[in-house]
Short mmCIF file of C-alpha atoms in Angstrom, two decimals:
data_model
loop_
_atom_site.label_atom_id
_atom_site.label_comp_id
_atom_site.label_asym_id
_atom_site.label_seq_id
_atom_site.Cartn_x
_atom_site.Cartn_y
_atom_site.Cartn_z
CA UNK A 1 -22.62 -2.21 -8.38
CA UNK A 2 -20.98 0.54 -10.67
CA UNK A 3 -18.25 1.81 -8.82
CA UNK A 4 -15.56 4.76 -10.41
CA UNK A 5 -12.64 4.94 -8.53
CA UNK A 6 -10.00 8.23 -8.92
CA UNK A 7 -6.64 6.99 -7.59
CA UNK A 8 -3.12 7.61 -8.61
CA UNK A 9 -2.61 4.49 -11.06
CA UNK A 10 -3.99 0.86 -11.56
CA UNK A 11 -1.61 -0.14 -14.62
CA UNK A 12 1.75 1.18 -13.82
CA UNK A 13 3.39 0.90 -10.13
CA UNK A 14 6.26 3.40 -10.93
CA UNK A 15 6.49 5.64 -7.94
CA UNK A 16 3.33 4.40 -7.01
CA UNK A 17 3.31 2.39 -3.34
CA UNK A 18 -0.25 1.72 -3.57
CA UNK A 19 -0.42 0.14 -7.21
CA UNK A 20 -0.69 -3.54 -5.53
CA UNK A 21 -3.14 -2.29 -3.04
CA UNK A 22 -5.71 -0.93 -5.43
CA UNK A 23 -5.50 -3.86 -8.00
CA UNK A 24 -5.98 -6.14 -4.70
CA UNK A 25 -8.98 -4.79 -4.15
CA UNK A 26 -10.63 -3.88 -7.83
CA UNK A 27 -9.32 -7.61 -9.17
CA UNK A 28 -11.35 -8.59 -6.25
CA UNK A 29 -14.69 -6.50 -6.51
CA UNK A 30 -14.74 -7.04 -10.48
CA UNK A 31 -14.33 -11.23 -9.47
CA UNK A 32 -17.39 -10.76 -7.03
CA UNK A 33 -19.56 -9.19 -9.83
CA UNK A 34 -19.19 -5.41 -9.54
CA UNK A 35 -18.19 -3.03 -12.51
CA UNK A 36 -15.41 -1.04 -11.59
CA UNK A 37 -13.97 1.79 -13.83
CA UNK A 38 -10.51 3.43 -12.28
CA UNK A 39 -9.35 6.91 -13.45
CA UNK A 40 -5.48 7.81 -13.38
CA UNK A 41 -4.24 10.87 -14.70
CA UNK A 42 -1.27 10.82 -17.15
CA UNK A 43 1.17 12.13 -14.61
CA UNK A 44 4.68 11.18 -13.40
CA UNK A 45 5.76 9.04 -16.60
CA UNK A 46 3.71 6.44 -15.21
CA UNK A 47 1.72 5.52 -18.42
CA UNK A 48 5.69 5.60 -19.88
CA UNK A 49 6.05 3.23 -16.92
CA UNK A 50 3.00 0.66 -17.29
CA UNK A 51 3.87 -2.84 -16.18
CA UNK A 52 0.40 -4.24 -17.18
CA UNK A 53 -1.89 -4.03 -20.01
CA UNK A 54 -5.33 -2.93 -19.46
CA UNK A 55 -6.92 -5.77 -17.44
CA UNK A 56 -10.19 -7.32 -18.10
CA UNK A 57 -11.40 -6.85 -14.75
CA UNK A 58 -11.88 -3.25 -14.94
CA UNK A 59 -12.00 -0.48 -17.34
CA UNK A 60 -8.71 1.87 -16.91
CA UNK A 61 -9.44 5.54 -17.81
CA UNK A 62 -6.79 7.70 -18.67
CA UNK A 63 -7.55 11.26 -18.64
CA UNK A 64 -5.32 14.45 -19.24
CA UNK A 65 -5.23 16.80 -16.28
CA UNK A 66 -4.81 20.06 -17.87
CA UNK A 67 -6.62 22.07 -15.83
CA UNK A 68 -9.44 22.44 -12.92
CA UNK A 69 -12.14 22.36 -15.49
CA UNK A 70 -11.10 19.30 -17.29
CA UNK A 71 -10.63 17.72 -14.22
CA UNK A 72 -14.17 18.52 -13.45
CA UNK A 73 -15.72 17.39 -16.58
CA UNK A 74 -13.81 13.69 -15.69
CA UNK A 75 -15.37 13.46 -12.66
CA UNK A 76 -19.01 14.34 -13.65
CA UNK A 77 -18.59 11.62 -16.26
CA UNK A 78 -18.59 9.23 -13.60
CA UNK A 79 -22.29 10.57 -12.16
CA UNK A 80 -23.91 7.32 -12.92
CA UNK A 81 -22.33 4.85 -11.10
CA UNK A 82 -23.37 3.27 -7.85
CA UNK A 83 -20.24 4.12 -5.78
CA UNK A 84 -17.70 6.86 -6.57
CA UNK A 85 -14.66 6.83 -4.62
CA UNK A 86 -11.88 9.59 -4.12
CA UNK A 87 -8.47 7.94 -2.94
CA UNK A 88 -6.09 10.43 -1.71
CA UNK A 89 -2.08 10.80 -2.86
CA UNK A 90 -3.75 11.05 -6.71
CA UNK A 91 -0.77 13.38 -7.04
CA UNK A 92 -2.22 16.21 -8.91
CA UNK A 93 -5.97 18.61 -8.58
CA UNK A 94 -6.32 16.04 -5.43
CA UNK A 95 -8.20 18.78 -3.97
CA UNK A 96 -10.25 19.07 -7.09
CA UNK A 97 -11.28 15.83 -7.20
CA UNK A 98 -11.69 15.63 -3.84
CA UNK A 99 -14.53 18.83 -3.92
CA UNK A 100 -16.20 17.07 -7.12
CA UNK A 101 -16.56 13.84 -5.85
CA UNK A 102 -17.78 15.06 -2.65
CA UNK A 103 -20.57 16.81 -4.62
CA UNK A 104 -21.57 15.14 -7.09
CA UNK A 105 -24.97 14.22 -7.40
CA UNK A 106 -26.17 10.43 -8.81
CA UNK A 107 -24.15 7.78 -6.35
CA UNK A 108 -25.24 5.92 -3.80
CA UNK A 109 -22.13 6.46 -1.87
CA UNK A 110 -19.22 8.91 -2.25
CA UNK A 111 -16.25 7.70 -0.85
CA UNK A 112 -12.91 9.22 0.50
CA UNK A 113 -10.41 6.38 0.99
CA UNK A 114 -7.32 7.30 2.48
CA UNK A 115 -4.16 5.15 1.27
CA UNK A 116 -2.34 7.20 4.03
CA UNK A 117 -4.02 8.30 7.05
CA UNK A 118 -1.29 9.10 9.02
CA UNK A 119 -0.19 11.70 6.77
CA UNK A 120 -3.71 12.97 5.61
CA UNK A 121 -4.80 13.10 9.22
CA UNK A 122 -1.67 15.21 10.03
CA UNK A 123 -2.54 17.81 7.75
CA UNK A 124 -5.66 18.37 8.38
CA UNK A 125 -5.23 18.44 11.87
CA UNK A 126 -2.23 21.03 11.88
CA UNK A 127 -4.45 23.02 9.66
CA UNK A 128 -7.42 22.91 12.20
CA UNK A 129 -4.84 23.88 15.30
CA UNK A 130 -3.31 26.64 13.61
CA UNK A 131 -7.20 27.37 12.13
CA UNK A 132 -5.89 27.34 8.75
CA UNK A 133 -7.48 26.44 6.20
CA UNK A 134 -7.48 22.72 4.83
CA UNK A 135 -10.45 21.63 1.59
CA UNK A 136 -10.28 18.29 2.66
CA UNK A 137 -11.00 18.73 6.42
CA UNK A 138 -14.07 20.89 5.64
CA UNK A 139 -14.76 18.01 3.04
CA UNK A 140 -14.67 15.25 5.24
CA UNK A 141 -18.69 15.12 6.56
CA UNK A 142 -19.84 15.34 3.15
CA UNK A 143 -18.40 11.94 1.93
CA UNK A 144 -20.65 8.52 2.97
CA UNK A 145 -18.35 7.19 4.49
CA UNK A 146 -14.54 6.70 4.99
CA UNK A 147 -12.03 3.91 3.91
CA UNK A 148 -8.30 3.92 4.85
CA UNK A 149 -5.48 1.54 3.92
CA UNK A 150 -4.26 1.50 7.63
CA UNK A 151 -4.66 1.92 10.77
CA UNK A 152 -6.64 0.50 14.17
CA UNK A 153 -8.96 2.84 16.55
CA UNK A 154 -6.78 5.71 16.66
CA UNK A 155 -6.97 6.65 13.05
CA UNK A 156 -10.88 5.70 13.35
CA UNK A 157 -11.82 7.88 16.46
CA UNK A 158 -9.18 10.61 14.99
CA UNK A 159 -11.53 10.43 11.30
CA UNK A 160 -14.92 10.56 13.92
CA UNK A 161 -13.37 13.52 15.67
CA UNK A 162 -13.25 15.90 11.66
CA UNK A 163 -16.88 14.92 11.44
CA UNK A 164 -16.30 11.48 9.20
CA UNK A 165 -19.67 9.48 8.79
CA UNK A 166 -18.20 6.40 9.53
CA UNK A 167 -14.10 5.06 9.40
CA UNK A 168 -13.59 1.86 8.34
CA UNK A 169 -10.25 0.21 7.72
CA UNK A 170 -9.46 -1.57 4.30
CA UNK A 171 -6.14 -3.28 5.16
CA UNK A 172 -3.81 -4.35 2.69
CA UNK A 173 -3.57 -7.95 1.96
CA UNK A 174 -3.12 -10.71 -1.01
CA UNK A 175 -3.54 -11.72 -4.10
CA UNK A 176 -2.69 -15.27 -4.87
CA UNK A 177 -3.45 -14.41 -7.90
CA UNK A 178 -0.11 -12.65 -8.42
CA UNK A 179 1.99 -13.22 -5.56
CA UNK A 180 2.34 -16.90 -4.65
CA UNK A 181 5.46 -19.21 -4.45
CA UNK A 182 7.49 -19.63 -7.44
CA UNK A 183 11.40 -21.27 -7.72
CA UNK A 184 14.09 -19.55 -6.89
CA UNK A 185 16.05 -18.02 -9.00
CA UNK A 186 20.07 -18.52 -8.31
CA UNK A 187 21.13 -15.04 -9.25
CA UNK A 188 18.95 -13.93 -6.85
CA UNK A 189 19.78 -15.71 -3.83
CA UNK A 190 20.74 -13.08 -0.68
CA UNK A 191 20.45 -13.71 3.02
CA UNK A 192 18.64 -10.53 3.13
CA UNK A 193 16.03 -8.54 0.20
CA UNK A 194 14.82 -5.24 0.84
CA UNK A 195 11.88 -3.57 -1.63
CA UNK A 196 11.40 -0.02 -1.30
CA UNK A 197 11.46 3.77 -2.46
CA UNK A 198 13.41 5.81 -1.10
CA UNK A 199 11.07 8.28 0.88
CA UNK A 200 11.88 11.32 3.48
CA UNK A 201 9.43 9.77 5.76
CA UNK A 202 11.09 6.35 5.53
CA UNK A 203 14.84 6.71 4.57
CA UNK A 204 15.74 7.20 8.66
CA UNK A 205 14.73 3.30 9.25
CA UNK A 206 15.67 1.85 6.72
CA UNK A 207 19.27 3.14 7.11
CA UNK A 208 19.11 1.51 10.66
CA UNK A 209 16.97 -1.77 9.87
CA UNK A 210 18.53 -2.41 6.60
CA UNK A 211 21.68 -0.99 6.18
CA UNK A 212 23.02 -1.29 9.69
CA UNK A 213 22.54 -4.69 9.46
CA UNK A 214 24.20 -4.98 6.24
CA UNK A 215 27.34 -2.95 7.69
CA UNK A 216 27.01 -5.65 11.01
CA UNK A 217 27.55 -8.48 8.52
CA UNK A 218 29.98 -7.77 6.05
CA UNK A 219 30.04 -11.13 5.20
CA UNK A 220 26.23 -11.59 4.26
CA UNK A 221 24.65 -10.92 1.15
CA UNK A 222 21.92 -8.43 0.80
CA UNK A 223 19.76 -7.40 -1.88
CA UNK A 224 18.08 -3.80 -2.28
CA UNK A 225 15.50 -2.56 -4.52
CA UNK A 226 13.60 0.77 -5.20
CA UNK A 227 13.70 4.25 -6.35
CA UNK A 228 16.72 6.61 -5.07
CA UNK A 229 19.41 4.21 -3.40
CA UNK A 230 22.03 4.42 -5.88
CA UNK A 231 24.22 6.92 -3.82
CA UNK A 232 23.86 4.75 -0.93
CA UNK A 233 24.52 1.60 -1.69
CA UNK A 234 28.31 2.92 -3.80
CA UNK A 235 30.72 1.88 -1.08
CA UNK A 236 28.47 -1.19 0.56
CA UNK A 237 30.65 -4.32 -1.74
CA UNK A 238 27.64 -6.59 0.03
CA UNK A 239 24.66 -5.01 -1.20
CA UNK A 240 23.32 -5.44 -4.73
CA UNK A 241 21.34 -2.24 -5.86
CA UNK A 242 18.44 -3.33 -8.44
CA UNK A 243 16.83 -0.08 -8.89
CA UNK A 244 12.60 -0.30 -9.45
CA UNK A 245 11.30 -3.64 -9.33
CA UNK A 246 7.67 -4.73 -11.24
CA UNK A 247 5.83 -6.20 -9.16
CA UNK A 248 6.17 -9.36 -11.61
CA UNK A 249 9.16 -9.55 -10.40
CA UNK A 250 8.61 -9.80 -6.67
CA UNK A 251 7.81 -13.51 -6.88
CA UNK A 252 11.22 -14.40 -7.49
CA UNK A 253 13.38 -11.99 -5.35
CA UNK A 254 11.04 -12.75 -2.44
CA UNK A 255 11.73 -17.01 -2.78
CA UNK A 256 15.31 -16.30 -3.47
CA UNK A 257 16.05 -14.65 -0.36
CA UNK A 258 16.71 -16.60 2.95
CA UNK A 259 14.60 -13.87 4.69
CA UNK A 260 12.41 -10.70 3.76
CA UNK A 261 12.74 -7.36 4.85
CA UNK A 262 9.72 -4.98 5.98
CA UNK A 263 10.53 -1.40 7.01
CA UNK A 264 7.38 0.25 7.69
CA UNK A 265 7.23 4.54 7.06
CA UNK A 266 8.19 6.59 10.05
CA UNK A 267 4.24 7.72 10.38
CA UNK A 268 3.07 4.20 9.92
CA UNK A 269 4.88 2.64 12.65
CA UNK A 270 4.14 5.58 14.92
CA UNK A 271 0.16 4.87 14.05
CA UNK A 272 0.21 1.12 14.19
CA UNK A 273 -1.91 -1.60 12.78
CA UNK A 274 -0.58 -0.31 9.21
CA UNK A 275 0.72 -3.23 7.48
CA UNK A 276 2.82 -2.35 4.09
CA UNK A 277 1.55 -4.49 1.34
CA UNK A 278 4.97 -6.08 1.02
CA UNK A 279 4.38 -7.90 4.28
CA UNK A 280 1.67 -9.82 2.24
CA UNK A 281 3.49 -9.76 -0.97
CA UNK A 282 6.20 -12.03 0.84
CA UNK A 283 4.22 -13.65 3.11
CA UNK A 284 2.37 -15.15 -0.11
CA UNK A 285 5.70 -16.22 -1.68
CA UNK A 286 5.69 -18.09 1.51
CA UNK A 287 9.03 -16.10 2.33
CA UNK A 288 10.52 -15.57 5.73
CA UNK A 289 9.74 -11.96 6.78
CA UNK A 290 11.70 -10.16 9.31
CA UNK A 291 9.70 -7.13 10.12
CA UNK A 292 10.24 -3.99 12.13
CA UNK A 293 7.96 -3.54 15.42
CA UNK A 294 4.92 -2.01 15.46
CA UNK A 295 1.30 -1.64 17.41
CA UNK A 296 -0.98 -4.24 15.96
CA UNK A 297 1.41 -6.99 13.88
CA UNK A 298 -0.06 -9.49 16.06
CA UNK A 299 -3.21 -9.39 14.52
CA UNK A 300 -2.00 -9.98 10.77
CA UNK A 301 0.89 -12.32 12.16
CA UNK A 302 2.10 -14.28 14.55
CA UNK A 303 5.68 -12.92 16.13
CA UNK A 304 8.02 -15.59 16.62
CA UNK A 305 6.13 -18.23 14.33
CA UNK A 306 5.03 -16.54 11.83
CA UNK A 307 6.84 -13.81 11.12
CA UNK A 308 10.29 -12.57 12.78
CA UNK A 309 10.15 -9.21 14.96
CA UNK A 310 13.14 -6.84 14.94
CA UNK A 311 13.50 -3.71 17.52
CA UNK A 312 16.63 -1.81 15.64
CA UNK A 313 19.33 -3.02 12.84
CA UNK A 314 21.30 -4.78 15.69
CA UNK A 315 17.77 -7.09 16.29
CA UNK A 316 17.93 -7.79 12.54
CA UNK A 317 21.40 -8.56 12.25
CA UNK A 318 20.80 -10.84 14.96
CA UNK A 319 17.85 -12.71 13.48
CA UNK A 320 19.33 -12.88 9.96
CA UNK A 321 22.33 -14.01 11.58
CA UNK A 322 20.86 -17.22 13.86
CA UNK A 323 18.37 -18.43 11.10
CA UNK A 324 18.90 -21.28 9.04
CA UNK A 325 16.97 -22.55 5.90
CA UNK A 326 14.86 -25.19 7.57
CA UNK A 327 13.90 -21.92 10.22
CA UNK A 328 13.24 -19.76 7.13
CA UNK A 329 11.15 -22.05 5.39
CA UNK A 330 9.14 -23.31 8.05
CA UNK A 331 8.35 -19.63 9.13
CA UNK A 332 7.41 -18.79 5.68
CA UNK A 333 5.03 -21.85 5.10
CA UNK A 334 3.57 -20.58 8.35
CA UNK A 335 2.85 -17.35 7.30
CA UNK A 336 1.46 -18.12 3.70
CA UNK A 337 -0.77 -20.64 5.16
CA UNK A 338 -1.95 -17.30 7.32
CA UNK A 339 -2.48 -14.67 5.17
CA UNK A 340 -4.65 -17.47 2.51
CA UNK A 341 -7.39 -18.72 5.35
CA UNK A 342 -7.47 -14.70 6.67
CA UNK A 343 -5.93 -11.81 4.56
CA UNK A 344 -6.73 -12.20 0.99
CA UNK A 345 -8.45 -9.19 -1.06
CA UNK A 346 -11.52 -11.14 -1.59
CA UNK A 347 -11.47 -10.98 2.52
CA UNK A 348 -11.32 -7.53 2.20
CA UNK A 349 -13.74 -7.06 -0.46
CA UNK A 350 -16.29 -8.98 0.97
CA UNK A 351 -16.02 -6.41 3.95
CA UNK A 352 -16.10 -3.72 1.55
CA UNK A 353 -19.85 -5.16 0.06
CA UNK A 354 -20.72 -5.48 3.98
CA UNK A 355 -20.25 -1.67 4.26
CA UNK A 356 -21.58 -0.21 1.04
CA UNK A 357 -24.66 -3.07 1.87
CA UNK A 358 -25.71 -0.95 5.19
CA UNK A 359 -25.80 2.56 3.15
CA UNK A 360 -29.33 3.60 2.39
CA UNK A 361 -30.52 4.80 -0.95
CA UNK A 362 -30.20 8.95 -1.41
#
């Protein structure tokens, strides 16, 4: 299949949360034979901010969004694929692209997937109470089908309920391809590595997962990285502020620390079965992860043997402060030896053919 995809950026994950996600799943498709062509606007410095070349296993179009009508003429370039897909969070004329995709003419299948339903749904669901008015919502029934990033039966019969053809769930998962186990690097061992931006819909827990515990331990080491800390982290003598890290560089901060830190977003905890892709980014370094509780982490991981379950900061601080390396490292071999037999993007890919396969010809 042709597919065009219009998503916020394949070659640069500078403020950009779902940069791992999407080349997950387009390394994946292009492996399996499909011809995928992704189009990312030059926004946000993020072409200033690449942290991979062009890859070979899809074509990266970079257009200019001036206006509406350029805009428009990118998107009717991409009438003669097979699949055309509209992610959301592009970042800029998402509501153009959204109406062009959803009318173009040519594909198979046009696709809306959501990288964050919780949010999306919100909106457009607000808007509908109030009777305001919201493009995507009246959008919605005209796409083939939907795709989101996250979330179980809720999000599904919530999609159903705005007149969605179908809802399917793309989780997140791994690449071995790029995040495996590597050595660890001494000047970045910590007991405890955090990876995130910081994000209004986030910064609330991870101020009590991450830096509670980091105040209940003094005498730990912790390691922080992401967009927007450096206020924070001034008067914390424990905690070692990195700023952005490339995904490159995951690898190594991940096998360096005795345990892993996932703080999911306020909205994606609430919603449940919304795995971050960091859980998978770790859990493929064959790192310890110490997670905070939400619906659904059963069914990616296994609490307790698998992965390490924490209620509040004090539930971290606890964990961190009762594991050992043997613990650590036998939790982490656990949960690599997981995600490769069920939660690689080929997995998901695969289900992503099975889909597309049951959509009949316009």
């Amino acid at each position: 299949m042709r597919i065009a995809f219009f998503g916020s950026s394949l070659v640069s994950a500078y403020w950009n949360g779902a940069c791992t996600y999407y080349r997950g799943i387009v390394r994946s498709l292009g492996a399996r034979g499909h011809r995928v062509t992704f189009y990312e606007p030059d926004a946000f410095d993020r072409q200033a901010h690449r942290d991979i070349d062009d890859p070979s296993w899809a074509e990266v179009v970079v257009y200019e969004p001036r206006d509406e009508r350029a805009v428009r003429a990118v998107v009717a370039g991409a009438a003669g694929a097979d699949v055309v897909v509209k992610a959301s969070g592009v970042g800029v004329f998402d509501a153009v692209l959204e109406d062009a995709v959803a009318e173009l003419d040519g594909p198979e299948a046009r696709i809306f997937w959501d990288v964050d339903a919780p949010a999306t749904l919100a909106a457009m669901e607000v808007d509908a109470t109030e009777q305001g008015e919201n493009p995507l919502r009246e959008l919605i029934p005209a796409y083939d089908m939907v795709f989101t990033y996250g979330g179980g039966r809720p999000v599904i019969d919530r999609y159903l309920a705005l007149g969605a053809r179908s809802c399917t769930p793309i989780y997140n998962a791994l690449d071995p391809e790029t995040h495996h186990p590597e050595p660890p690097r001494p000047e970045l061992a910590c007991d405890l590595a955090f990876l995130g931006n910081r994000l209004p819909d986030r910064e609330a827990r991870v101020e009590e997962f991450f830096f509670r515990a980091a105040e209940a331990l003094p005498e730990r080491s912790f390691l922080l990285g992401g967009n927007g800390w450096d206020d924070r982290v001034a008067d914390l003598g424990n905690v070692r502020y990195f700023g952005h890290v490339p995904p490159g560089d995951h690898n190594s901060i991940n096998r360096s620390a005795l345990a892993v830190l996932n703080v999911s977003r306020e909205s994606m905890a609430a919603n449940g079965w919304s795995p971050a892709t960091r859980v998978f980014e770790a859990a493929g370094a064959g790192a310890c992860l110490i997670s905070d509780e939400w619906q659904g982490i059963e069914d990616f991981l296994a609490p307790g043997e698998e992965i390490l379950v924490a209620r509040d900061g004090a539930e971290v601080a606890e964990l961190l402060d009762g594991l050992d390396p043997a613990r650590a490292r036998a939790i982490g071999e656990a949960a690599l030896e997981r995600v490769l037999a069920e939660h690689t993007y080929d997995r998901r890919a695969e289900q992503v053919e099975a889909v597309l396969a049951g959509v009949p010809a316009r």
